[in-house]
């Protein structure tokens, strides 16, 4: 497993909100859901759409383009048109900083 890298400060990801950050040129979408931080790839697996531009609904983000919902806990879409899961990342909180393993 790769070493954890800092991606954001805890204060960047407000409760009930999403935050997009780039690490090694890759856009990662963070969300603060019920005080837990999740991290997934920002790019939808169906077409080129930034999930950050979508809406956070419970534990899912709704793709802004065609409406698939991706679960932050599993990365899986709830149905068409997307069929492939987005990658999820394990998150570590150290003090007030968020780290993920790529
Ligand atoms: S681009 Fe996301 S569902 Fe089509």
mmCIF file of C-alpha atoms and ligand atoms in Angstrom:
data_model
loop_
_atom_site.group_PDB
_atom_site.id
_atom_site.type_symbol
_atom_site.label_atom_id
_atom_site.label_comp_id
_atom_site.label_asym_id
_atom_site.label_seq_id
_atom_site.Cartn_x
_atom_site.Cartn_y
_atom_site.Cartn_z
ATOM 1 C CA UNK A 1 0.000 0.000 0.000
ATOM 2 C CA UNK A 2 1.300 3.478 -0.788
ATOM 3 C CA UNK A 3 2.114 6.017 1.860
ATOM 4 C CA UNK A 4 -0.650 8.334 3.003
ATOM 5 C CA UNK A 5 -0.475 11.823 1.540
ATOM 6 C CA UNK A 6 -2.024 14.991 2.878
ATOM 7 C CA UNK A 7 -4.902 16.151 0.720
ATOM 8 C CA UNK A 8 -6.663 18.854 2.735
ATOM 9 C CA UNK A 9 -7.233 20.370 6.102
ATOM 10 C CA UNK A 10 -10.208 19.134 8.074
ATOM 11 C CA UNK A 11 -11.616 22.664 8.078
ATOM 12 C CA UNK A 12 -11.753 22.600 4.238
ATOM 13 C CA UNK A 13 -14.481 19.947 4.255
ATOM 14 C CA UNK A 14 -17.466 21.446 6.034
ATOM 15 C CA UNK A 15 -20.181 19.247 7.530
ATOM 16 C CA UNK A 16 -22.614 18.114 4.836
ATOM 17 C CA UNK A 17 -20.398 19.485 2.049
ATOM 18 C CA UNK A 18 -18.012 18.255 -0.605
ATOM 19 C CA UNK A 19 -14.522 19.520 -1.371
ATOM 20 C CA UNK A 20 -12.375 18.816 -4.411
ATOM 21 C CA UNK A 21 -8.611 18.611 -4.147
ATOM 22 C CA UNK A 22 -5.859 17.486 -6.458
ATOM 23 C CA UNK A 23 -3.096 15.147 -5.499
ATOM 24 C CA UNK A 24 -0.429 13.941 -7.956
ATOM 25 C CA UNK A 25 -2.506 15.523 -10.732
ATOM 26 C CA UNK A 26 -5.584 13.502 -9.820
ATOM 27 C CA UNK A 27 -8.825 15.144 -8.717
ATOM 28 C CA UNK A 28 -10.241 13.612 -5.557
ATOM 29 C CA UNK A 29 -13.638 14.388 -4.114
ATOM 30 C CA UNK A 30 -13.939 14.569 -0.353
ATOM 31 C CA UNK A 31 -17.171 14.708 1.601
ATOM 32 C CA UNK A 32 -18.034 15.271 5.221
ATOM 33 C CA UNK A 33 -21.057 13.080 5.942
ATOM 34 C CA UNK A 34 -22.266 12.785 9.526
ATOM 35 C CA UNK A 35 -18.817 13.948 10.719
ATOM 36 C CA UNK A 36 -17.053 11.214 8.753
ATOM 37 C CA UNK A 37 -14.710 12.086 5.876
ATOM 38 C CA UNK A 38 -14.887 10.059 2.645
ATOM 39 C CA UNK A 39 -12.759 10.252 -0.485
ATOM 40 C CA UNK A 40 -13.530 9.058 -4.034
ATOM 41 C CA UNK A 41 -12.347 9.891 -7.547
ATOM 42 C CA UNK A 42 -13.935 13.109 -8.758
ATOM 43 C CA UNK A 43 -14.452 11.883 -12.321
ATOM 44 C CA UNK A 44 -17.639 10.025 -13.141
ATOM 45 C CA UNK A 45 -17.024 6.571 -14.653
ATOM 46 C CA UNK A 46 -19.696 7.076 -17.312
ATOM 47 C CA UNK A 47 -18.412 10.152 -19.135
ATOM 48 C CA UNK A 48 -16.232 13.121 -18.329
ATOM 49 C CA UNK A 49 -18.107 14.868 -15.572
ATOM 50 C CA UNK A 50 -16.794 16.243 -12.312
ATOM 51 C CA UNK A 51 -18.889 14.787 -9.511
ATOM 52 C CA UNK A 52 -17.997 17.860 -7.475
ATOM 53 C CA UNK A 53 -20.493 19.727 -9.654
ATOM 54 C CA UNK A 54 -23.196 17.298 -8.585
ATOM 55 C CA UNK A 55 -25.310 17.232 -5.451
ATOM 56 C CA UNK A 56 -24.568 15.441 -2.194
ATOM 57 C CA UNK A 57 -27.569 13.327 -1.208
ATOM 58 C CA UNK A 58 -27.158 11.270 1.941
ATOM 59 C CA UNK A 59 -24.083 9.075 1.407
ATOM 60 C CA UNK A 60 -24.238 9.573 -2.367
ATOM 61 C CA UNK A 61 -23.215 12.158 -4.901
ATOM 62 C CA UNK A 62 -25.491 12.645 -7.890
ATOM 63 C CA UNK A 63 -23.648 13.040 -11.177
ATOM 64 C CA UNK A 64 -24.505 16.427 -12.695
ATOM 65 C CA UNK A 65 -24.621 15.048 -16.230
ATOM 66 C CA UNK A 66 -26.905 12.002 -16.249
ATOM 67 C CA UNK A 67 -27.872 11.550 -12.626
ATOM 68 C CA UNK A 68 -26.227 8.318 -11.482
ATOM 69 C CA UNK A 69 -25.697 8.283 -7.733
ATOM 70 C CA UNK A 70 -22.315 7.098 -6.427
ATOM 71 C CA UNK A 71 -22.090 5.916 -2.836
ATOM 72 C CA UNK A 72 -19.124 7.456 -1.005
ATOM 73 C CA UNK A 73 -18.810 4.306 1.141
ATOM 74 C CA UNK A 74 -18.410 1.863 -1.750
ATOM 75 C CA UNK A 75 -17.909 3.966 -4.883
ATOM 76 C CA UNK A 76 -20.702 2.010 -6.560
ATOM 77 C CA UNK A 77 -23.346 3.661 -8.713
ATOM 78 C CA UNK A 78 -26.997 2.990 -7.951
ATOM 79 C CA UNK A 79 -27.810 2.266 -11.562
ATOM 80 C CA UNK A 80 -27.669 3.461 -15.133
ATOM 81 C CA UNK A 81 -26.214 5.018 -16.994
ATOM 82 C CA UNK A 82 -23.042 4.526 -14.915
ATOM 83 C CA UNK A 83 -22.227 0.878 -14.234
ATOM 84 C CA UNK A 84 -18.641 1.077 -13.004
ATOM 85 C CA UNK A 85 -17.704 2.138 -9.473
ATOM 86 C CA UNK A 86 -15.497 5.145 -8.841
ATOM 87 C CA UNK A 87 -12.370 4.439 -6.844
ATOM 88 C CA UNK A 88 -12.601 4.958 -3.101
ATOM 89 C CA UNK A 89 -9.686 5.902 -0.864
ATOM 90 C CA UNK A 90 -9.028 5.161 2.750
ATOM 91 C CA UNK A 91 -8.936 8.316 4.811
ATOM 92 C CA UNK A 92 -6.831 9.090 7.845
ATOM 93 C CA UNK A 93 -7.252 12.117 10.056
ATOM 94 C CA UNK A 94 -4.141 13.310 11.838
ATOM 95 C CA UNK A 95 -4.715 16.298 14.058
ATOM 96 C CA UNK A 96 -6.605 18.676 11.752
ATOM 97 C CA UNK A 97 -5.319 17.281 8.486
ATOM 98 C CA UNK A 98 -6.787 14.752 6.055
ATOM 99 C CA UNK A 99 -4.560 12.098 4.476
ATOM 100 C CA UNK A 100 -5.433 9.508 1.852
ATOM 101 C CA UNK A 101 -3.587 6.581 0.323
ATOM 102 C CA UNK A 102 -3.562 6.712 -3.478
HETATM 103 S S1 LIG B 1 -21.425 11.416 -16.892
HETATM 104 FE FE1 LIG B 1 -22.006 10.738 -14.911
HETATM 105 S S2 LIG B 1 -23.786 9.546 -15.224
HETATM 106 FE FE2 LIG B 1 -23.185 10.190 -17.227
#
